[in-house]
mmCIF file of C-alpha atoms and ligand atoms in Angstrom:
data_model
loop_
_atom_site.group_PDB
_atom_site.id
_atom_site.type_symbol
_atom_site.label_atom_id
_atom_site.label_comp_id
_atom_site.label_asym_id
_atom_site.label_seq_id
_atom_site.Cartn_x
_atom_site.Cartn_y
_atom_site.Cartn_z
ATOM 1 C CA MET A 1 11.556 -17.873 0.304
ATOM 2 C CA LEU A 2 11.939 -14.530 2.631
ATOM 3 C CA LEU A 3 14.331 -12.137 1.244
ATOM 4 C CA THR A 4 12.750 -9.037 2.350
ATOM 5 C CA PRO A 5 15.408 -6.519 3.802
ATOM 6 C CA GLY A 6 13.584 -7.099 7.316
ATOM 7 C CA PRO A 7 11.934 -8.994 8.452
ATOM 8 C CA THR A 8 14.272 -12.016 8.134
ATOM 9 C CA PRO A 9 13.650 -15.404 8.478
ATOM 10 C CA VAL A 10 14.179 -16.324 12.265
ATOM 11 C CA PRO A 11 16.199 -19.417 12.366
ATOM 12 C CA GLU A 12 15.032 -22.576 13.780
ATOM 13 C CA PHE A 13 17.349 -23.051 17.187
ATOM 14 C CA VAL A 14 16.532 -19.417 18.105
ATOM 15 C CA ARG A 15 12.684 -20.194 17.538
ATOM 16 C CA LYS A 16 13.081 -23.293 19.562
ATOM 17 C CA ALA A 17 15.172 -21.559 22.713
ATOM 18 C CA MET A 18 12.098 -18.649 22.499
ATOM 19 C CA ALA A 19 9.723 -21.726 22.771
ATOM 20 C CA ASP A 20 10.281 -22.704 26.322
ATOM 21 C CA VAL A 21 8.429 -21.696 29.174
ATOM 22 C CA THR A 22 7.880 -17.851 30.311
ATOM 23 C CA ILE A 23 10.269 -16.932 32.726
ATOM 24 C CA HIS A 24 9.630 -13.953 35.481
ATOM 25 C CA HIS A 25 11.874 -10.955 34.422
ATOM 26 C CA ARG A 26 12.667 -9.868 38.473
ATOM 27 C CA THR A 27 14.368 -13.317 39.290
ATOM 28 C CA PRO A 28 18.103 -14.494 39.293
ATOM 29 C CA GLU A 29 17.534 -16.820 36.518
ATOM 30 C CA PHE A 30 16.618 -14.135 33.898
ATOM 31 C CA GLU A 31 18.766 -11.595 35.233
ATOM 32 C CA LYS A 32 21.849 -13.998 34.522
ATOM 33 C CA ILE A 33 20.523 -14.088 30.896
ATOM 34 C CA PHE A 34 20.418 -10.452 30.585
ATOM 35 C CA GLU A 35 23.822 -10.305 31.527
ATOM 36 C CA GLU A 36 25.284 -12.698 29.009
ATOM 37 C CA THR A 37 23.149 -10.818 26.559
ATOM 38 C CA ARG A 38 24.740 -7.239 27.863
ATOM 39 C CA GLU A 39 28.348 -8.677 27.367
ATOM 40 C CA LEU A 40 27.394 -10.437 23.983
ATOM 41 C CA LEU A 41 25.877 -6.945 22.987
ATOM 42 C CA PHE A 42 29.320 -5.114 24.070
ATOM 43 C CA GLU A 43 31.300 -7.359 21.723
ATOM 44 C CA LEU A 44 29.021 -6.647 19.220
ATOM 45 C CA TYR A 45 28.852 -2.670 19.432
ATOM 46 C CA GLY A 46 32.408 -2.166 20.787
ATOM 47 C CA MET A 47 30.692 1.078 22.694
ATOM 48 C CA ASP A 48 30.990 1.684 26.235
ATOM 49 C CA GLU A 49 27.221 1.064 27.482
ATOM 50 C CA VAL A 50 24.775 -0.674 25.703
ATOM 51 C CA VAL A 51 20.574 -1.105 26.591
ATOM 52 C CA MET A 52 17.603 -2.686 25.442
ATOM 53 C CA LEU A 53 14.411 -1.332 25.004
ATOM 54 C CA ALA A 54 11.083 -3.156 24.291
ATOM 55 C CA SER A 55 10.037 -1.461 21.150
ATOM 56 C CA SER A 56 10.794 -1.835 17.664
ATOM 57 C CA GLY A 57 13.369 -0.079 16.101
ATOM 58 C CA SER A 58 11.214 3.444 16.185
ATOM 59 C CA GLY A 59 11.096 3.128 19.611
ATOM 60 C CA ALA A 60 15.092 3.673 20.252
ATOM 61 C CA MET A 61 15.004 6.489 17.436
ATOM 62 C CA GLU A 62 12.408 8.606 19.507
ATOM 63 C CA ALA A 63 14.635 8.185 22.548
ATOM 64 C CA CYS A 64 17.888 9.271 21.059
ATOM 65 C CA VAL A 65 15.857 12.444 19.598
ATOM 66 C CA THR A 66 14.369 13.076 23.189
ATOM 67 C CA ASN A 67 17.315 12.241 25.383
ATOM 68 C CA LEU A 68 20.537 13.159 23.224
ATOM 69 C CA THR A 69 19.081 16.756 21.619
ATOM 70 C CA LYS A 70 19.322 19.498 23.922
ATOM 71 C CA LYS A 71 18.766 22.673 21.361
ATOM 72 C CA LYS A 72 18.836 21.317 17.626
ATOM 73 C CA ALA A 73 18.967 18.232 15.598
ATOM 74 C CA LEU A 74 20.695 17.859 12.181
ATOM 75 C CA THR A 75 18.694 15.199 10.519
ATOM 76 C CA VAL A 76 19.630 13.481 7.216
ATOM 77 C CA ASN A 77 16.835 12.536 4.679
ATOM 78 C CA SER A 78 17.923 10.143 2.137
ATOM 79 C CA GLY A 79 14.588 8.374 2.526
ATOM 80 C CA LYS A 80 12.038 6.707 4.792
ATOM 81 C CA PHE A 81 13.624 6.229 7.890
ATOM 82 C CA GLY A 82 15.878 9.189 7.517
ATOM 83 C CA GLU A 83 12.780 11.456 7.384
ATOM 84 C CA ARG A 84 11.336 9.595 10.440
ATOM 85 C CA PHE A 85 14.452 11.711 12.430
ATOM 86 C CA GLY A 86 12.784 14.418 11.188
ATOM 87 C CA LYS A 87 9.210 13.242 12.384
ATOM 88 C CA ILE A 88 9.947 12.513 15.431
ATOM 89 C CA CYS A 89 11.376 16.054 16.297
ATOM 90 C CA LYS A 90 8.110 17.410 15.236
ATOM 91 C CA ALA A 91 6.408 15.170 17.442
ATOM 92 C CA PHE A 92 8.349 16.531 20.656
ATOM 93 C CA ASN A 93 8.535 20.118 19.206
ATOM 94 C CA ILE A 94 12.298 20.009 18.801
ATOM 95 C CA GLU A 95 13.997 22.287 16.573
ATOM 96 C CA TYR A 96 15.546 20.923 13.553
ATOM 97 C CA THR A 97 17.618 21.219 10.480
ATOM 98 C CA GLU A 98 17.005 18.575 7.568
ATOM 99 C CA ILE A 99 19.436 18.052 5.002
ATOM 100 C CA LYS A 100 17.546 16.400 1.798
ATOM 101 C CA ASN A 101 18.807 14.374 -0.872
ATOM 102 C CA GLU A 102 17.283 12.000 -3.509
ATOM 103 C CA TRP A 103 16.550 8.292 -1.998
ATOM 104 C CA ASN A 104 20.117 7.070 -4.114
ATOM 105 C CA THR A 105 22.120 10.086 -2.547
ATOM 106 C CA PRO A 106 24.078 9.651 0.057
ATOM 107 C CA VAL A 107 24.529 12.722 2.205
ATOM 108 C CA SER A 108 27.838 14.723 1.439
ATOM 109 C CA VAL A 109 30.437 15.097 4.423
ATOM 110 C CA ASP A 110 30.913 18.708 3.310
ATOM 111 C CA ALA A 111 27.190 19.477 3.709
ATOM 112 C CA ILE A 112 26.736 18.093 6.985
ATOM 113 C CA LEU A 113 30.247 20.508 8.158
ATOM 114 C CA GLU A 114 28.492 23.390 6.279
ATOM 115 C CA ALA A 115 25.317 23.159 7.913
ATOM 116 C CA VAL A 116 27.155 22.731 11.779
ATOM 117 C CA LYS A 117 29.424 25.399 10.825
ATOM 118 C CA ASN A 118 26.463 27.806 9.728
ATOM 119 C CA ASP A 119 24.331 27.041 13.146
ATOM 120 C CA SER A 120 26.107 26.636 16.274
ATOM 121 C CA GLU A 121 22.649 25.667 17.841
ATOM 122 C CA ILE A 122 22.752 22.288 16.291
ATOM 123 C CA ASP A 123 24.118 19.842 19.332
ATOM 124 C CA ALA A 124 22.886 15.876 17.538
ATOM 125 C CA ILE A 125 23.094 14.657 14.269
ATOM 126 C CA PHE A 126 20.752 11.973 13.419
ATOM 127 C CA ILE A 127 21.662 9.800 10.396
ATOM 128 C CA GLN A 128 21.350 6.086 8.966
ATOM 129 C CA LEU A 129 23.936 4.002 8.741
ATOM 130 C CA CYS A 130 22.351 2.239 5.957
ATOM 131 C CA GLU A 131 19.391 4.122 4.744
ATOM 132 C CA SER A 132 16.847 1.162 3.947
ATOM 133 C CA ALA A 133 14.953 2.933 1.784
ATOM 134 C CA GLY A 134 17.188 2.842 -1.078
ATOM 135 C CA GLY A 135 19.803 0.763 0.423
ATOM 136 C CA LEU A 136 22.127 2.873 0.501
ATOM 137 C CA ARG A 137 25.281 3.334 2.984
ATOM 138 C CA HIS A 138 26.060 7.137 4.206
ATOM 139 C CA PRO A 139 29.517 7.907 4.689
ATOM 140 C CA VAL A 140 28.891 8.302 8.796
ATOM 141 C CA GLU A 141 32.299 7.422 10.023
ATOM 142 C CA GLU A 142 33.705 9.789 8.071
ATOM 143 C CA LEU A 143 31.441 12.713 8.848
ATOM 144 C CA ALA A 144 31.621 12.006 12.652
ATOM 145 C CA LYS A 145 35.085 12.547 12.496
ATOM 146 C CA GLU A 146 35.251 15.642 10.856
ATOM 147 C CA VAL A 147 32.180 17.093 12.979
ATOM 148 C CA LYS A 148 34.336 15.824 16.070
ATOM 149 C CA LYS A 149 37.488 17.824 14.922
ATOM 150 C CA LEU A 150 35.371 20.819 14.599
ATOM 151 C CA ASN A 151 33.176 20.545 17.646
ATOM 152 C CA LYS A 152 33.364 17.343 19.806
ATOM 153 C CA ASP A 153 30.120 17.963 21.934
ATOM 154 C CA ILE A 154 28.118 17.631 18.664
ATOM 155 C CA THR A 155 26.360 14.330 19.536
ATOM 156 C CA ILE A 156 26.229 12.007 16.777
ATOM 157 C CA VAL A 157 23.327 9.344 16.589
ATOM 158 C CA ALA A 158 23.626 6.546 14.015
ATOM 159 C CA ASP A 159 20.687 4.503 12.874
ATOM 160 C CA GLY A 160 22.299 1.071 12.520
ATOM 161 C CA ILE A 161 19.443 -1.048 12.289
ATOM 162 C CA THR A 162 20.358 -2.282 8.624
ATOM 163 C CA ALA A 163 23.923 -2.113 9.746
ATOM 164 C CA ILE A 164 24.801 -3.680 13.370
ATOM 165 C CA GLY A 165 25.654 -7.458 12.142
ATOM 166 C CA VAL A 166 26.004 -6.500 8.729
ATOM 167 C CA GLU A 167 29.166 -4.785 8.799
ATOM 168 C CA LYS A 168 32.087 -3.560 11.273
ATOM 169 C CA ILE A 169 31.458 -0.719 12.421
ATOM 170 C CA ASP A 170 33.937 1.918 13.359
ATOM 171 C CA THR A 171 31.917 3.469 16.523
ATOM 172 C CA THR A 172 35.306 5.734 17.659
ATOM 173 C CA ASN A 173 33.405 8.820 17.130
ATOM 174 C CA LEU A 174 29.887 7.898 17.521
ATOM 175 C CA ASP A 175 27.708 8.566 20.241
ATOM 176 C CA ALA A 176 24.445 6.413 19.883
ATOM 177 C CA VAL A 177 24.204 3.409 17.164
ATOM 178 C CA ILE A 178 20.207 2.264 17.311
ATOM 179 C CA THR A 179 19.324 -1.293 16.412
ATOM 180 C CA GLY A 180 16.330 -3.309 16.361
ATOM 181 C CA SER A 181 15.451 -7.119 16.548
ATOM 182 C CA GLN A 182 14.190 -7.780 13.305
ATOM 183 C CA LYS A 183 16.432 -6.983 10.677
ATOM 184 C CA ALA A 184 20.322 -8.059 10.587
ATOM 185 C CA LEU A 185 19.876 -9.910 13.904
ATOM 186 C CA MET A 186 17.057 -12.331 12.804
ATOM 187 C CA LEU A 187 14.550 -12.173 15.314
ATOM 188 C CA PRO A 188 10.827 -11.526 15.820
ATOM 189 C CA PRO A 189 10.042 -8.013 15.481
ATOM 190 C CA GLY A 190 9.890 -5.781 19.119
ATOM 191 C CA LEU A 191 13.478 -5.576 20.490
ATOM 192 C CA ALA A 192 15.470 -2.247 20.021
ATOM 193 C CA ILE A 193 19.019 -2.304 21.092
ATOM 194 C CA ILE A 194 21.277 1.260 21.425
ATOM 195 C CA GLY A 195 25.090 1.545 21.664
ATOM 196 C CA LEU A 196 26.353 4.643 23.612
ATOM 197 C CA SER A 197 29.451 6.308 24.095
ATOM 198 C CA ASN A 198 30.338 7.403 27.744
ATOM 199 C CA ASP A 199 29.807 10.988 26.265
ATOM 200 C CA ALA A 200 26.335 10.195 25.482
ATOM 201 C CA VAL A 201 25.564 8.345 28.502
ATOM 202 C CA ALA A 202 26.950 11.962 30.449
ATOM 203 C CA LYS A 203 24.491 14.103 28.194
ATOM 204 C CA ILE A 204 21.730 11.757 28.864
ATOM 205 C CA GLU A 205 22.255 12.009 32.319
ATOM 206 C CA GLU A 206 21.645 15.779 32.418
ATOM 207 C CA ASN A 207 19.015 16.130 29.851
ATOM 208 C CA ALA A 208 17.023 12.747 30.486
ATOM 209 C CA LYS A 209 13.740 12.986 29.170
ATOM 210 C CA GLY A 210 10.085 10.865 28.826
ATOM 211 C CA PHE A 211 9.060 8.459 31.042
ATOM 212 C CA TYR A 212 9.054 4.917 29.280
ATOM 213 C CA PHE A 213 12.012 6.326 26.813
ATOM 214 C CA ASN A 214 13.949 7.515 29.557
ATOM 215 C CA LEU A 215 17.310 6.536 28.816
ATOM 216 C CA ALA A 216 18.724 7.837 32.197
ATOM 217 C CA THR A 217 16.387 5.655 34.324
ATOM 218 C CA GLU A 218 17.074 2.192 31.794
ATOM 219 C CA ILE A 219 20.698 2.896 31.975
ATOM 220 C CA LYS A 220 21.151 2.872 35.866
ATOM 221 C CA LYS A 221 18.625 -0.420 35.827
ATOM 222 C CA GLN A 222 20.305 -2.285 32.483
ATOM 223 C CA ARG A 223 23.853 -1.795 34.883
ATOM 224 C CA THR A 224 22.241 -4.059 37.131
ATOM 225 C CA ASN A 225 20.857 -6.705 34.637
ATOM 226 C CA THR A 226 17.276 -5.601 34.952
ATOM 227 C CA THR A 227 15.283 -3.244 33.103
ATOM 228 C CA ALA A 228 12.892 -0.668 34.281
ATOM 229 C CA TRP A 229 9.997 -1.928 32.852
ATOM 230 C CA THR A 230 9.199 -5.476 31.998
ATOM 231 C CA ALA A 231 11.719 -6.563 29.884
ATOM 232 C CA ALA A 232 10.807 -8.252 26.423
ATOM 233 C CA THR A 233 12.202 -11.720 27.847
ATOM 234 C CA THR A 234 11.688 -14.033 25.104
ATOM 235 C CA LEU A 235 13.403 -11.741 22.742
ATOM 236 C CA ILE A 236 16.313 -11.357 25.112
ATOM 237 C CA ILE A 237 16.478 -14.736 25.204
ATOM 238 C CA GLY A 238 16.586 -15.299 21.432
ATOM 239 C CA LEU A 239 19.221 -12.329 21.398
ATOM 240 C CA LYS A 240 21.385 -14.010 23.401
ATOM 241 C CA GLU A 241 20.818 -17.397 21.410
ATOM 242 C CA ILE A 242 21.470 -15.832 18.204
ATOM 243 C CA LEU A 243 24.700 -14.039 19.046
ATOM 244 C CA ALA A 244 26.239 -16.729 20.831
ATOM 245 C CA HIS A 245 25.747 -18.718 17.718
ATOM 246 C CA ILE A 246 27.362 -16.258 15.470
ATOM 247 C CA LYS A 247 30.217 -16.130 18.284
ATOM 248 C CA ASN A 248 31.020 -20.140 18.492
ATOM 249 C CA ASN A 249 30.368 -20.510 14.592
ATOM 250 C CA GLY A 250 33.282 -18.258 12.855
ATOM 251 C CA GLY A 251 32.937 -15.019 15.147
ATOM 252 C CA PHE A 252 31.323 -11.516 14.006
ATOM 253 C CA ASP A 253 33.823 -10.716 11.533
ATOM 254 C CA ALA A 254 33.688 -14.111 9.100
ATOM 255 C CA LEU A 255 29.922 -13.632 9.467
ATOM 256 C CA TYR A 256 30.772 -9.654 7.800
ATOM 257 C CA GLU A 257 33.057 -10.915 5.328
ATOM 258 C CA LYS A 258 30.248 -13.637 4.140
ATOM 259 C CA THR A 259 27.710 -10.769 3.991
ATOM 260 C CA ALA A 260 29.954 -8.662 1.922
ATOM 261 C CA LEU A 261 30.934 -11.050 -0.425
ATOM 262 C CA ARG A 262 27.667 -12.476 -1.002
ATOM 263 C CA ALA A 263 25.963 -8.628 -1.379
ATOM 264 C CA LYS A 264 28.874 -7.876 -4.395
ATOM 265 C CA ALA A 265 28.562 -11.656 -5.843
ATOM 266 C CA THR A 266 24.387 -10.379 -5.995
ATOM 267 C CA ARG A 267 25.277 -6.820 -7.063
ATOM 268 C CA GLU A 268 28.023 -8.416 -9.823
ATOM 269 C CA ALA A 269 25.316 -11.166 -11.241
ATOM 270 C CA LEU A 270 22.568 -8.744 -11.564
ATOM 271 C CA LYS A 271 24.486 -5.838 -13.102
ATOM 272 C CA ALA A 272 25.997 -8.717 -15.418
ATOM 273 C CA ILE A 273 22.436 -9.316 -16.640
ATOM 274 C CA GLY A 274 21.700 -5.516 -17.200
ATOM 275 C CA CYS A 275 20.206 -4.515 -14.152
ATOM 276 C CA GLU A 276 20.752 -0.896 -12.778
ATOM 277 C CA ILE A 277 21.884 -1.021 -9.332
ATOM 278 C CA TYR A 278 19.698 2.273 -7.733
ATOM 279 C CA PRO A 279 22.125 3.985 -5.035
ATOM 280 C CA SER A 280 24.721 5.608 -6.043
ATOM 281 C CA SER A 281 26.816 4.203 -2.502
ATOM 282 C CA PRO A 282 25.200 0.344 -2.140
ATOM 283 C CA ALA A 283 25.285 -0.681 1.419
ATOM 284 C CA ASN A 284 25.852 -4.633 2.091
ATOM 285 C CA ALA A 285 22.656 -4.981 3.780
ATOM 286 C CA MET A 286 20.655 -5.626 0.619
ATOM 287 C CA THR A 287 20.817 -5.198 -3.255
ATOM 288 C CA THR A 288 18.489 -2.586 -4.569
ATOM 289 C CA ILE A 289 17.573 -2.665 -8.428
ATOM 290 C CA TYR A 290 15.934 0.219 -10.202
ATOM 291 C CA THR A 291 13.701 -0.746 -12.606
ATOM 292 C CA GLU A 292 10.215 -0.052 -13.992
ATOM 293 C CA ASN A 293 9.559 -3.668 -14.103
ATOM 294 C CA ALA A 294 9.906 -4.116 -10.304
ATOM 295 C CA PRO A 295 6.089 -4.913 -9.787
ATOM 296 C CA GLU A 296 6.065 -7.609 -12.667
ATOM 297 C CA ILE A 297 9.478 -9.106 -11.399
ATOM 298 C CA ARG A 298 8.645 -9.404 -7.569
ATOM 299 C CA ASN A 299 5.013 -11.179 -8.940
ATOM 300 C CA ILE A 300 6.911 -13.461 -11.000
ATOM 301 C CA LEU A 301 9.668 -14.313 -8.525
ATOM 302 C CA LYS A 302 6.849 -14.780 -5.676
ATOM 303 C CA THR A 303 4.518 -16.902 -7.702
ATOM 304 C CA LYS A 304 6.899 -18.900 -10.009
ATOM 305 C CA TYR A 305 10.126 -19.494 -7.968
ATOM 306 C CA ASN A 306 9.235 -18.923 -4.426
ATOM 307 C CA VAL A 307 11.199 -16.154 -3.786
ATOM 308 C CA ASN A 308 9.562 -13.284 -1.775
ATOM 309 C CA ILE A 309 11.666 -9.945 -2.204
ATOM 310 C CA ALA A 310 10.770 -6.072 -1.253
ATOM 311 C CA GLY A 311 9.442 -3.250 -3.730
ATOM 312 C CA GLY A 312 9.767 0.288 -2.693
ATOM 313 C CA GLN A 313 7.798 3.181 -0.579
ATOM 314 C CA ASP A 314 6.207 6.127 -1.846
ATOM 315 C CA HIS A 315 7.302 7.713 -5.086
ATOM 316 C CA ILE A 316 9.862 4.738 -5.829
ATOM 317 C CA LYS A 317 7.117 2.675 -4.493
ATOM 318 C CA LYS A 318 6.973 0.664 -8.347
ATOM 319 C CA LEU A 319 11.002 1.761 -9.427
ATOM 320 C CA ILE A 320 12.638 -0.595 -7.020
ATOM 321 C CA TYR A 321 13.015 -3.946 -5.824
ATOM 322 C CA ARG A 322 15.164 -4.876 -2.864
ATOM 323 C CA ILE A 323 17.025 -8.351 -1.847
ATOM 324 C CA ASN A 324 18.291 -8.689 1.486
ATOM 325 C CA HIS A 325 21.514 -9.999 2.309
ATOM 326 C CA MET A 326 21.419 -9.976 6.227
ATOM 327 C CA GLY A 327 21.528 -12.901 8.641
ATOM 328 C CA LEU A 328 21.821 -16.241 7.872
ATOM 329 C CA VAL A 329 21.630 -16.425 4.310
ATOM 330 C CA GLU A 330 21.811 -19.915 2.964
ATOM 331 C CA ASP A 331 24.290 -19.722 -0.029
ATOM 332 C CA PHE A 332 21.034 -21.878 -2.090
ATOM 333 C CA GLU A 333 18.835 -18.879 -1.523
ATOM 334 C CA ALA A 334 21.617 -16.367 -2.936
ATOM 335 C CA THR A 335 22.285 -18.173 -5.638
ATOM 336 C CA TRP A 336 18.546 -19.087 -6.707
ATOM 337 C CA VAL A 337 17.026 -15.426 -6.274
ATOM 338 C CA VAL A 338 19.567 -14.421 -9.101
ATOM 339 C CA ASN A 339 18.799 -16.909 -11.488
ATOM 340 C CA ALA A 340 15.138 -16.583 -10.550
ATOM 341 C CA ILE A 341 15.547 -12.912 -11.166
ATOM 342 C CA GLU A 342 16.920 -13.628 -14.803
ATOM 343 C CA LEU A 343 14.267 -15.937 -15.516
ATOM 344 C CA ALA A 344 11.617 -13.466 -14.880
ATOM 345 C CA MET A 345 13.292 -10.772 -17.358
ATOM 346 C CA ASP A 346 13.712 -13.537 -20.006
ATOM 347 C CA GLU A 347 9.432 -14.039 -19.402
ATOM 348 C CA LEU A 348 9.083 -9.826 -19.413
ATOM 349 C CA ASN A 349 10.969 -9.913 -22.897
ATOM 350 C CA ILE A 350 13.752 -8.002 -21.442
ATOM 351 C CA ARG A 351 16.457 -10.230 -21.664
ATOM 352 C CA ASP A 352 17.085 -14.134 -22.974
ATOM 353 C CA PHE A 353 18.210 -16.348 -20.426
ATOM 354 C CA ASP A 354 21.571 -18.077 -21.029
ATOM 355 C CA GLY A 355 22.624 -18.413 -16.814
ATOM 356 C CA THR A 356 24.916 -15.943 -16.565
ATOM 357 C CA ALA A 357 23.730 -14.492 -13.481
ATOM 358 C CA SER A 358 24.170 -17.449 -11.639
ATOM 359 C CA LYS A 359 27.284 -18.303 -13.382
ATOM 360 C CA VAL A 360 28.656 -14.571 -12.589
ATOM 361 C CA PHE A 361 27.242 -15.254 -8.573
ATOM 362 C CA SER A 362 28.965 -18.488 -8.215
ATOM 363 C CA GLN A 363 32.555 -16.932 -9.925
ATOM 364 C CA GLU A 364 32.376 -14.134 -7.537
ATOM 365 C CA MET A 365 31.218 -16.043 -4.076
ATOM 366 C CA PHE A 366 32.622 -19.483 -4.602
ATOM 367 C CA LYS A 367 35.537 -18.930 -7.076
ATOM 368 C CA GLY A 368 37.280 -16.057 -5.704
ATOM 369 C CA ASN A 369 36.502 -13.394 -8.708
HETATM 370 C C1 PLP B 1 13.379 -1.210 9.775
HETATM 371 C C2 PLP B 1 14.327 0.121 9.999
HETATM 372 C C3 PLP B 1 13.542 1.236 10.951
HETATM 373 C C4 PLP B 1 12.357 1.266 11.686
HETATM 374 O O1 PLP B 1 12.661 -0.251 12.382
HETATM 375 P P1 PLP B 1 10.827 -0.166 12.924
HETATM 376 O O2 PLP B 1 11.310 -1.408 13.746
HETATM 377 O O3 PLP B 1 10.047 -0.453 11.943
HETATM 378 O O4 PLP B 1 10.475 0.647 14.092
HETATM 379 C C5 PLP B 1 14.823 2.166 11.137
HETATM 380 N N1 PLP B 1 15.371 2.701 10.784
HETATM 381 C C6 PLP B 1 15.972 1.428 9.696
HETATM 382 C C7 PLP B 1 17.626 2.100 8.798
HETATM 383 C C8 PLP B 1 15.136 0.117 9.257
HETATM 384 O O5 PLP B 1 15.489 -0.173 8.427
#
């Protein structure tokens, strides 16, 4: 049972759709698939433009940094992925300021406003909606609204790799929202997507940079249902399949609702057996628990109960574990994981097993409290 917050399992109907013979990307047949996928992405994103890139999520992060920063970037580092925006700036000699916090702490709106007020060179802000390193949710929509009140020309770029497909994002004040194939979209890795505002498109057209990740070239091509370079045809076929499936089986809102409920039920179940939720503002993509026993718990889950959950990275590598809620997680999988954690805690003499986790989970998830 793969319950890591990326990669997530690829559903069988998607694997089957991607198993057909390779089709050429410069054909009316593929262009039709591309067009239909684009339409589904517009529905998913609710933004003015979308582009698909043949790269992992970090490629889209790079494209946004290079194409959407004119003078200076403000980056938010509450974990590995926020730190990456700074590393990208450095690699391209783009000037940047970073707001750094511990990995369980979201950025404050005031800290962002202060940084912007004190430095008129800043013209783009880069932040994660969900920082997957600790599973925290940044107040992105709120800070975007406040920043735009101050200066509507500041571009807001949100990395939504573990947020798009997890929850409804209010994109009103966002200029670029990034996602990747292997998390909430349940596909193999290798495809990145960026949703864009009209303002972002205008800025890109003035400021396009690079070659492979030149977004002006891509936008122009993709508006005619083709790509600048060879498209990731197989992954796009898979993307169309998964988005159409979600749309035709209750819709995106129903998926968001179910994911939120599963995340809440998991948090409540684990709190009830004495677990400590790591982030002060947990995102619904994953549940992160802080414990010095994280490696032992993960090991028991993997060897005895057939559940693969993720650990941490860097300084909290051995101090957290993370359980995925993204995608089409089965109820029996979600119920099983909290029960297996309670059993593992019993084995480690942390707490005697009495079935509390599974009971609380079921109450929350299925009985409505
Ligand atoms: C996984 C992830 C990425 C990195 O994506 P890659 O596909 O590994 O390049 C970036 N940001 C967040 C928030 C992620 O969870």
